[in-house]
Amino acid sequence: MIVISMLLVVVGFVTLVLGILEYGEEPLAAIVGGQKAEYIRNVAGAYADGVIAPDVLREASEQAVVQTLTEIRGVGRWTADMYLLFILGRDDVFPIGDLGVRRGMVEIYGDMSREEMVEKARANVEANDAANVEFRLGE
């Protein structure tokens, strides 16, 4: 689903959905394969049907967004995290399902479990939040 996320960032969600609905999944299937094209079509259909409503999801909790998106066939946690990060602009999402993120954590901190990675990320966020408050108070 990396291709979907990259397409969403480059062309925008609405443009992508309208193109898929107008031209069908055949042109897309030539690029990403039949099954992924079907999944992308599912997402486009969910958007057209109002299941994916960016204005509503923008106000929803992370858990509600993930639940809404992962109910669509072909959308998993990784894609939901990328939607939260890049479409909704949530900067407090830690995409533990992303292999690049996990490799980066191992490179920086050494071998650790996913749970340890989440805890390390949470500690860093809390430290950054405290530093930001101190910085703003000192302005």
Tab-separated table of C-alpha atoms in Angstrom, residues 8-9 80-91:
chain	number	residue	atom	x	y	z
A	8	LEU	CA	-2.373	10.361	-2.062
A	9	VAL	CA	0.435	12.723	-1.150
A	80	ALA	CA	-4.343	4.320	8.397
A	81	ASP	CA	-1.226	5.686	10.115
A	82	MET	CA	-0.036	7.250	6.849
A	83	TYR	CA	-3.485	8.837	6.384
A	84	LEU	CA	-3.288	10.255	9.899
A	85	LEU	CA	0.216	11.625	9.308
A	86	PHE	CA	0.054	12.944	5.768
A	87	ILE	CA	-3.610	13.625	5.011
A	88	LEU	CA	-4.852	14.731	8.429
A	89	GLY	CA	-1.505	16.217	9.494
A	90	ARG	CA	-1.395	14.449	12.851
A	91	ASP	CA	2.157	14.696	14.122
